[in-house]
């Protein structure tokens, strides 16, 4: 029965080895997709190279379908899987801020690590910047605390929010993703000047 | 060029897998995995809740088997609390102190401002195998409403309604004022017996996943 | 000199990443992440200068327990290794600055620092970044994660025009 760790199949020490292995796979695939190179990532925002959109949504629907099928077959206890809690106010504003940083900085925290691994100077500088930003956040935390906790909705999920069956939401997400893939390719053909 | 490109095949597979899911009982399977079956249905019904009146009875009777766990912040708790209740903010779940307070042999009554936080705590405790856990119906908001200003039932009322009103009126001074006297006489920890089946609650780390 | 290989098909990469994420869910019951490790590095660095300062701050002090013996820290070390392996196999390991042709190196690095700072702030506010919140929460259909995801794209597209000189 999965998740294995939550059922005590191995201890904390082993979990760190697993962390390393999963991280290696994560880093490998990010680099394969070109996520270690800021310009490739940033081209997303000029409709010239929608790799970010394609990779992100195919990853999300792959993992989501996997979770749902494993649950359906009784192999996975989804109630033991971590679900990010929802703090609507903080997450929407945080997302907007993060998006601004993405367009300016060219990386997100995960991809900047890959950038560092492949020798990108701007990724190193970006990481230093991220640390600075987090330092500022920590210093301002007492002021931001109320907002940081705003819009708390527990472990709300899309099926609960829309009051639809999980399977149906899954299907709609897949349809939306494939629609975005097709739309994205159309945009690329329209905007692309040179491959990056 | 082939009739169907690998990409079209991939997109088609995704859609097909999604379509199958749309007609599959994913929710039912997810629920079946919760150890205490039917938790979700139970919390929607009445059996998970205790009314303010019933709780007031337990307090007046000084029932030693009832532990009232106040899940609000310590500041709120200091402002007003139900006589004899113990403050345990949800954030402290999983700590040693929480394990000590949450005695599996007792009847636990969870109190928050409304029903939401206590409902979540209820699900956590139930899925950890706590046998007797109840949510104070309506939480502190309703509790205060009931006991500060009991409303006399108007027009045609049943004897049950009349009885509830009498109780609310009688219990009001006890519940809302002079709580120091009450809580002294009724601190559940005093009568606590050592827990027999105390198993360590696995520490649930609250991290952000990122 | 080795020639750089082309990047793999994005959909294939997506499926690979998705399976990695799924493996994390199945084995560990949790998803991936990155930004909280940067937070830990920040706390570590700040702690070098002033331990009291870290302990006094309610936000920093949350990270001081097992500062580096953390699941995500090991995961990110893995990301470094995995990224390096992939880059080495494809001949993409080289010291360079990712940017468009119309901006100086110095200009790009200033942008990188500023963007990093803004993103670092946003990631802490939102309790996650693109991997820990959008990807992980997206797959588990967390409501806040989806709202966050569209906010990220919204913020980025709104800004893109003003920094186009940097990339195009």
XYZ file of C-alpha atoms in Angstrom:
574
model
C 0.000 0.000 0.000
C 1.357 3.372 -0.990
C 2.633 5.888 0.049
C 5.289 3.520 1.319
C 6.907 5.982 3.704
C 3.626 6.800 5.445
C 3.033 3.121 6.034
C 6.416 2.813 7.674
C 8.058 0.630 5.046
C 11.356 2.424 5.601
C 12.805 4.978 7.975
C 14.016 8.542 7.812
C 17.549 7.659 6.758
C 16.350 5.723 3.730
C 13.979 8.515 2.869
C 16.924 10.849 2.403
C 18.526 8.444 -0.074
C 15.232 8.321 -1.925
C 15.154 12.114 -1.870
C 18.513 12.131 -3.606
C 17.373 9.659 -6.270
C 14.112 11.461 -6.944
C 16.039 14.729 -7.087
C 18.445 13.296 -9.654
C 15.556 12.258 -11.857
C 13.914 15.657 -11.370
C 17.089 17.508 -12.293
C 17.786 15.222 -15.235
C 14.386 15.770 -16.823
C 14.444 19.516 -16.175
C 17.788 19.789 -17.945
C 16.590 17.567 -20.824
C 13.756 19.975 -21.416
C 16.070 22.972 -21.520
C 14.998 24.319 -18.147
C 18.573 25.085 -17.179
C 18.716 27.921 -19.675
C 16.963 31.139 -18.721
C 16.343 32.443 -22.218
C 14.544 29.262 -23.193
C 12.322 29.615 -20.140
C 11.666 33.287 -20.680
C 10.678 32.831 -24.318
C 7.500 31.329 -22.903
C 6.340 34.829 -22.141
C 6.781 36.045 -25.706
C 4.849 33.114 -27.212
C 7.937 32.047 -29.122
C 8.724 28.871 -27.229
C 6.017 27.375 -25.069
C 8.164 24.594 -23.663
C 7.402 25.658 -20.087
C 3.676 25.338 -20.640
C 3.978 22.020 -22.449
C 6.327 20.443 -19.936
C 4.478 21.734 -16.922
C 1.035 20.643 -17.942
C 2.084 17.291 -19.337
C 3.896 16.673 -16.036
C 0.847 17.700 -14.028
C -1.587 15.551 -15.968
C 0.781 12.578 -15.974
C 1.173 12.685 -12.199
C -2.501 13.463 -11.683
C -3.655 10.561 -13.855
C -1.194 8.309 -12.066
C -2.529 9.346 -8.657
C -6.111 8.830 -9.716
C -5.565 5.428 -11.284
C -3.526 4.186 -8.341
C -6.310 5.356 -6.034
C -8.895 3.721 -8.250
C -7.078 0.406 -8.112
C -6.798 0.659 -4.343
C -3.005 0.837 -4.408
C -2.623 4.339 -3.000
C -4.188 5.913 0.057
C -4.646 9.442 -1.249
C -5.608 10.709 2.198
C -1.990 10.213 3.236
C -0.551 12.191 0.367
C 0.452 15.745 1.193
C -1.933 18.287 -0.272
C -0.762 21.883 -0.301
C -3.012 23.907 1.981
C -4.836 26.779 0.357
C -4.267 30.359 1.494
C -6.080 32.059 -1.318
C -5.060 35.665 -0.717
C -1.397 34.987 -0.064
C -1.090 32.492 -2.895
C -2.686 34.616 -5.588
C -0.624 37.672 -4.667
C 2.473 35.538 -4.107
C 1.899 33.981 -7.512
C 1.657 37.365 -9.203
C 4.847 38.534 -7.501
C 6.587 35.286 -8.385
C 5.461 35.640 -11.995
C 6.988 39.120 -12.177
C 10.200 37.685 -10.772
C 10.075 34.855 -13.289
C 9.871 37.206 -16.279
C 12.665 39.418 -14.933
C 14.937 36.767 -13.508
C 14.344 34.084 -16.104
C 14.310 31.187 -13.667
C 12.200 29.714 -10.970
C 13.859 28.311 -7.864
C 13.965 24.718 -9.142
C 15.262 25.519 -12.592
C 17.894 27.876 -11.245
C 19.442 24.913 -9.440
C 19.714 23.130 -12.791
C 21.157 26.302 -14.263
C 23.822 26.319 -11.559
C 24.591 22.657 -12.269
C 25.257 23.386 -15.928
C 27.378 26.451 -15.256
C 25.022 29.354 -15.923
C 26.345 32.473 -14.238
C 22.974 34.202 -14.280
C 21.491 31.247 -12.372
C 24.034 31.701 -9.591
C 23.298 35.422 -9.380
C 19.597 34.646 -9.500
C 19.943 32.254 -6.550
C 21.752 34.910 -4.557
C 18.905 37.261 -5.389
C 16.337 34.701 -4.252
C 18.134 34.356 -0.944
C 18.079 38.102 -0.554
C 14.361 38.217 -1.326
C 13.670 35.556 1.253
C 15.751 37.377 3.812
C 13.650 40.468 3.215
C 10.494 38.403 3.549
C 11.668 36.936 6.827
C 12.544 40.366 8.188
C 9.170 41.746 7.204
C 7.335 38.656 8.381
C 5.821 40.232 11.506
C 4.194 42.841 9.274
C 3.087 40.332 6.676
C 1.872 37.670 9.024
C -1.806 38.454 8.751
C -1.706 38.574 5.006
C 0.453 35.453 4.884
C -2.378 33.563 6.554
C -5.193 35.200 4.621
C -7.794 33.190 2.796
C -7.053 29.943 4.582
C -9.260 27.201 3.195
C -7.625 24.082 4.571
C -6.717 21.341 2.126
C -9.286 22.517 -0.365
C -9.171 20.806 -3.741
C -10.742 21.545 -7.089
C -13.295 18.694 -6.825
C -14.454 20.058 -3.460
C -14.529 23.629 -4.656
C -16.558 22.879 -7.772
C -18.422 20.074 -6.060
C -17.760 17.693 -8.945
C -16.437 14.128 -8.891
C -12.645 13.886 -8.808
C -12.577 11.751 -11.941
C -14.562 14.308 -13.890
C -12.266 17.123 -12.759
C -9.343 14.969 -13.861
C -10.867 14.620 -17.307
C -11.534 18.361 -17.553
C -7.940 19.139 -16.542
C -6.662 16.795 -19.257
C -8.932 18.386 -21.850
C -7.801 21.839 -20.769
C -4.138 20.802 -20.926
C -4.422 19.280 -24.399
C -6.320 22.354 -25.506
C -3.467 24.498 -24.226
C -0.913 22.306 -26.015
C -2.700 22.739 -29.318
C -3.234 26.448 -28.705
C 0.396 26.815 -27.665
C 1.665 25.191 -30.851
C -0.520 27.475 -32.872
C 0.929 30.483 -31.051
C 4.459 29.225 -31.600
C 3.889 28.949 -35.332
C 2.538 32.486 -35.315
C 5.227 34.150 -33.189
C 8.374 32.102 -33.587
C 11.179 33.903 -35.329
C 14.085 31.672 -34.470
C 14.413 28.581 -32.355
C 16.076 29.173 -29.031
C 4.284 11.004 -42.770
C 2.405 8.420 -40.785
C -1.342 8.605 -40.451
C -1.066 9.286 -36.716
C 1.960 11.062 -35.304
C 3.368 10.037 -31.908
C 2.192 13.350 -30.554
C -1.385 12.791 -31.624
C -1.179 9.326 -30.143
C 0.047 10.797 -26.873
C -2.648 13.457 -26.727
C -5.239 10.822 -27.569
C -3.987 8.561 -24.793
C -4.211 11.392 -22.258
C -7.768 12.220 -23.315
C -8.797 8.584 -23.263
C -7.328 8.008 -19.804
C -9.092 11.122 -18.589
C -12.357 10.072 -20.160
C -12.249 6.716 -18.381
C -11.628 8.516 -15.090
C -14.626 10.750 -15.647
C -16.808 7.685 -15.327
C -14.834 5.983 -12.566
C -15.586 6.037 -8.851
C -12.306 7.685 -7.835
C -13.923 9.417 -4.873
C -15.443 6.263 -3.517
C -12.130 4.438 -3.713
C -10.344 7.335 -2.048
C -12.789 7.282 0.798
C -12.623 3.532 1.190
C -8.972 3.902 2.087
C -9.614 5.929 5.192
C -9.248 3.470 8.001
C -12.344 4.455 9.888
C -14.793 3.936 7.093
C -17.555 6.391 6.520
C -15.806 9.258 8.317
C -16.862 11.669 5.675
C -20.465 10.590 5.794
C -20.395 10.661 9.568
C -19.203 14.222 9.813
C -22.004 15.271 7.505
C -24.541 13.662 9.816
C -25.333 14.383 13.422
C -23.481 11.620 15.192
C -20.196 13.517 15.198
C -21.587 16.508 17.073
C -22.532 17.337 20.622
C -24.993 20.130 21.334
C -24.148 22.987 23.727
C -26.894 21.763 26.032
C -25.483 18.261 26.264
C -22.033 19.639 26.900
C -23.419 21.966 29.561
C -24.926 18.928 31.244
C -21.579 17.194 31.275
C -19.945 20.292 32.762
C -22.585 20.671 35.448
C -22.332 16.982 36.274
C -18.540 17.356 36.412
C -18.254 14.295 34.249
C -14.606 13.212 34.593
C -14.634 11.202 31.393
C -15.206 14.285 29.266
C -12.290 16.394 28.139
C -13.104 19.663 26.422
C -10.329 20.556 24.013
C -10.306 24.177 22.910
C -8.539 24.401 19.550
C -8.483 28.193 19.329
C -5.412 30.322 19.800
C -4.198 30.894 23.327
C -5.155 34.570 23.043
C -8.751 33.682 22.234
C -8.697 31.109 24.965
C -7.571 33.674 27.488
C -10.442 35.929 26.444
C -13.191 33.483 27.170
C -13.254 29.735 27.471
C -15.725 27.047 28.346
C -15.434 26.136 32.030
C -12.940 23.327 32.477
C -11.714 23.312 28.895
C -8.082 22.833 27.971
C -6.383 24.979 25.358
C -4.687 23.035 22.568
C -4.282 25.018 19.338
C -4.394 22.786 16.271
C -0.824 23.741 15.455
C 0.258 21.830 18.549
C -1.176 18.545 17.327
C 1.498 15.899 17.308
C 3.481 17.405 20.161
C 4.011 15.565 23.432
C 1.672 17.930 25.182
C -1.088 17.093 22.706
C -0.530 13.361 23.210
C -0.907 13.893 26.913
C -4.120 15.866 26.641
C -5.729 13.747 23.959
C -6.501 10.730 26.062
C -7.915 7.851 24.074
C -9.849 6.555 27.045
C -11.808 9.766 27.460
C -14.563 11.420 25.554
C -13.039 14.326 23.688
C -15.094 17.361 22.774
C -13.463 19.607 20.197
C -14.162 23.330 20.318
C -13.240 25.982 17.780
C -14.900 29.189 16.692
C -17.190 27.410 14.274
C -17.307 23.877 12.995
C -14.482 23.969 10.472
C -11.294 23.648 12.490
C -12.863 21.278 14.976
C -14.202 19.259 12.045
C -10.724 18.943 10.573
C -9.282 17.992 13.934
C -12.104 15.493 14.310
C -11.143 13.777 11.052
C -7.486 13.687 12.083
C -8.233 12.156 15.467
C -10.775 9.724 14.127
C -8.443 8.484 11.441
C -5.840 7.969 14.152
C -8.268 5.689 15.878
C -9.602 7.836 18.707
C -12.902 6.188 19.642
C -14.899 8.989 21.276
C -14.447 12.353 19.661
C -17.169 14.930 19.214
C -17.420 18.371 17.717
C -19.164 21.078 19.712
C -21.972 21.916 17.299
C -21.630 25.482 16.064
C -18.463 25.938 18.060
C -17.781 28.855 20.348
C -19.894 31.253 18.303
C -23.007 29.224 18.865
C -22.076 28.451 22.468
C -21.873 32.117 23.359
C -25.075 32.828 21.489
C -26.900 30.091 23.344
C -25.802 31.014 26.813
C -25.500 34.784 26.773
C -28.975 35.484 25.623
C -31.273 32.470 25.626
C -34.214 33.183 23.336
C -37.568 32.146 24.648
C -39.300 30.001 22.058
C -42.209 31.899 20.605
C -45.722 30.861 19.715
C -46.342 27.165 19.571
C -43.407 25.264 20.933
C -42.849 21.724 21.965
C -42.058 20.747 25.496
C -38.601 19.879 24.263
C -37.988 23.447 23.114
C -39.333 24.751 26.392
C -37.039 22.442 28.312
C -34.007 23.527 26.289
C -34.806 27.149 26.948
C -35.090 26.517 30.694
C -31.776 24.737 30.693
C -30.058 27.479 28.733
C -31.365 30.091 31.108
C -30.390 28.110 34.155
C -26.950 27.237 32.907
C -26.121 30.648 31.478
C -24.555 32.239 34.590
C -22.558 29.100 35.153
C -21.248 28.955 31.610
C -20.552 32.607 31.002
C -19.618 34.036 34.411
C -17.571 32.979 37.389
C -15.667 30.592 35.257
C -12.682 30.641 37.555
C -14.635 28.876 40.280
C -16.012 26.427 37.826
C -12.808 25.560 36.102
C -11.047 24.966 39.398
C -13.562 22.397 40.416
C -13.665 20.815 37.033
C -10.215 20.520 35.610
C -10.284 17.227 33.776
C -6.559 16.662 34.127
C -7.021 16.128 37.829
C -9.130 13.081 37.366
C -7.165 11.728 34.505
C -6.163 8.129 34.727
C -3.006 6.907 33.032
C -3.711 6.057 29.438
C -3.352 2.400 28.678
C -3.377 2.343 24.925
C -1.283 5.413 24.455
C 0.492 5.041 21.161
C 2.735 7.733 19.907
C 1.061 9.889 17.358
C 3.276 10.146 14.350
C 4.519 13.648 14.096
C 2.922 15.291 11.144
C 5.352 17.771 9.837
C 3.739 20.829 8.411
C 5.957 21.814 5.584
C 5.293 23.647 2.412
C 6.409 21.013 0.031
C 8.573 23.527 -1.682
C 34.540 20.061 -28.926
C 31.311 18.225 -28.429
C 28.330 19.661 -30.204
C 25.310 20.487 -28.140
C 22.429 18.141 -28.595
C 18.916 19.358 -29.050
C 16.578 19.443 -26.108
C 14.183 16.561 -25.912
C 10.570 16.769 -26.918
C 8.776 18.832 -24.262
C 5.884 16.401 -23.947
C 8.277 13.525 -23.370
C 10.100 15.624 -20.754
C 6.753 16.435 -19.164
C 5.847 12.773 -18.889
C 9.271 12.033 -17.408
C 8.854 14.798 -14.842
C 5.311 13.677 -14.136
C 6.468 10.124 -13.451
C 9.190 11.466 -11.167
C 6.590 13.450 -9.276
C 4.312 10.419 -9.142
C 7.180 8.354 -7.747
C 7.616 10.927 -4.994
C 3.915 10.696 -4.164
C 3.877 6.900 -4.182
C 7.083 6.366 -2.257
C 7.053 9.341 0.098
C 3.495 10.641 0.065
C 4.726 14.102 -0.826
C 5.737 16.078 -3.871
C 8.815 17.900 -5.085
C 10.160 21.273 -4.120
C 12.980 23.725 -4.268
C 12.302 27.114 -2.759
C 12.254 26.056 0.887
C 15.820 24.813 0.414
C 16.826 28.291 -0.698
C 15.072 29.484 2.447
C 17.170 27.104 4.491
C 20.311 28.413 2.803
C 19.203 31.927 3.662
C 18.717 30.984 7.291
C 22.069 29.222 7.295
C 23.831 32.259 5.881
C 22.058 34.665 8.204
C 22.900 32.376 11.102
C 26.601 32.741 10.349
C 26.317 36.457 11.049
C 23.907 36.356 13.932
C 22.396 33.296 15.544
C 20.330 35.400 17.923
C 18.794 37.238 15.040
C 17.644 33.984 13.459
C 16.237 32.669 16.713
C 14.389 35.900 17.411
C 12.653 35.937 14.039
C 9.468 33.875 14.115
C 9.802 32.977 10.446
C 13.487 32.064 10.317
C 13.402 30.049 13.505
C 10.918 27.628 11.938
C 13.679 26.402 9.684
C 16.443 25.996 12.208
C 15.455 22.509 13.335
C 17.377 19.968 11.264
C 18.452 22.833 9.067
C 20.181 20.732 6.443
C 18.993 17.255 7.329
C 15.819 17.767 5.432
C 14.147 15.742 2.713
C 14.052 18.619 0.262
C 17.682 19.513 0.862
C 18.685 16.061 -0.312
C 16.247 16.268 -3.167
C 17.801 19.522 -4.349
C 21.290 18.046 -4.094
C 19.902 15.351 -6.375
C 18.620 18.020 -8.760
C 22.141 19.442 -8.957
C 23.559 16.001 -9.758
C 20.798 15.120 -12.208
C 21.073 18.432 -13.995
C 24.823 18.021 -14.222
C 24.560 14.470 -15.616
C 22.036 15.486 -18.249
C 24.024 18.563 -19.175
C 27.235 16.556 -19.445
C 25.640 13.861 -21.612
C 24.251 16.462 -23.968
C 27.414 18.583 -24.075
C 25.655 21.534 -22.516
C 28.044 22.177 -19.645
C 29.571 25.538 -20.205
C 30.078 28.748 -18.351
C 27.718 31.261 -19.861
C 25.045 33.811 -19.184
C 21.588 33.099 -20.508
C 20.275 36.227 -22.223
C 19.125 37.768 -25.449
C 21.579 39.490 -27.840
C 20.539 43.038 -26.929
C 21.652 43.275 -23.334
C 25.047 43.456 -21.685
C 26.246 40.752 -19.321
C 26.185 43.181 -16.463
C 22.671 44.290 -17.251
C 21.471 40.714 -17.402
C 23.040 39.873 -14.055
C 21.366 42.855 -12.411
C 18.054 41.657 -13.810
C 18.791 38.127 -12.609
C 19.445 39.348 -9.081
C 16.377 41.572 -9.024
C 14.181 38.856 -10.482
C 15.539 36.360 -7.994
C 14.789 38.687 -5.111
C 11.239 39.324 -6.291
C 10.636 35.653 -6.864
C 12.156 34.687 -3.531
C 9.791 37.054 -1.796
C 6.799 35.800 -3.767
C 7.673 32.164 -3.199
C 7.744 32.634 0.563
C 4.477 34.544 0.522
C 2.766 31.845 -1.532
C 4.344 29.012 0.476
C 5.927 27.458 -2.564
C 7.228 27.916 -6.049
C 6.592 26.444 -9.450
C 7.802 22.993 -8.411
C 6.576 22.770 -4.843
C 3.245 24.481 -5.261
C 2.231 24.646 -8.928
C 3.512 21.224 -9.980
C 2.939 19.280 -6.778
C -0.294 20.982 -5.836
C -1.427 20.967 -9.453
C -1.226 17.186 -9.618
C -3.092 16.757 -6.338
C -5.685 19.298 -7.536
C -5.076 21.635 -4.601
C -7.241 24.703 -5.062
C -4.630 27.235 -3.981
C -2.017 25.693 -6.261
C -4.180 26.186 -9.340
C -4.994 29.759 -8.382
C -1.272 30.303 -7.799
C -0.344 28.799 -11.160
C -2.569 31.106 -13.147
C -1.393 34.051 -11.044
C 2.206 33.196 -11.957
C 1.463 33.145 -15.657
C -0.564 36.334 -15.240
C 2.240 38.139 -13.426
C 4.854 36.952 -15.885
C 2.933 37.854 -19.034
C 2.095 41.266 -17.595
C 5.779 41.948 -16.963
C 7.264 40.337 -20.054
C 6.745 43.316 -22.330
C 8.740 45.621 -20.076
C 11.790 43.402 -19.951
C 11.709 42.217 -23.574
C 15.031 43.851 -24.306
C 16.599 41.325 -22.000
C 15.470 38.259 -23.907
C 14.532 38.988 -27.510
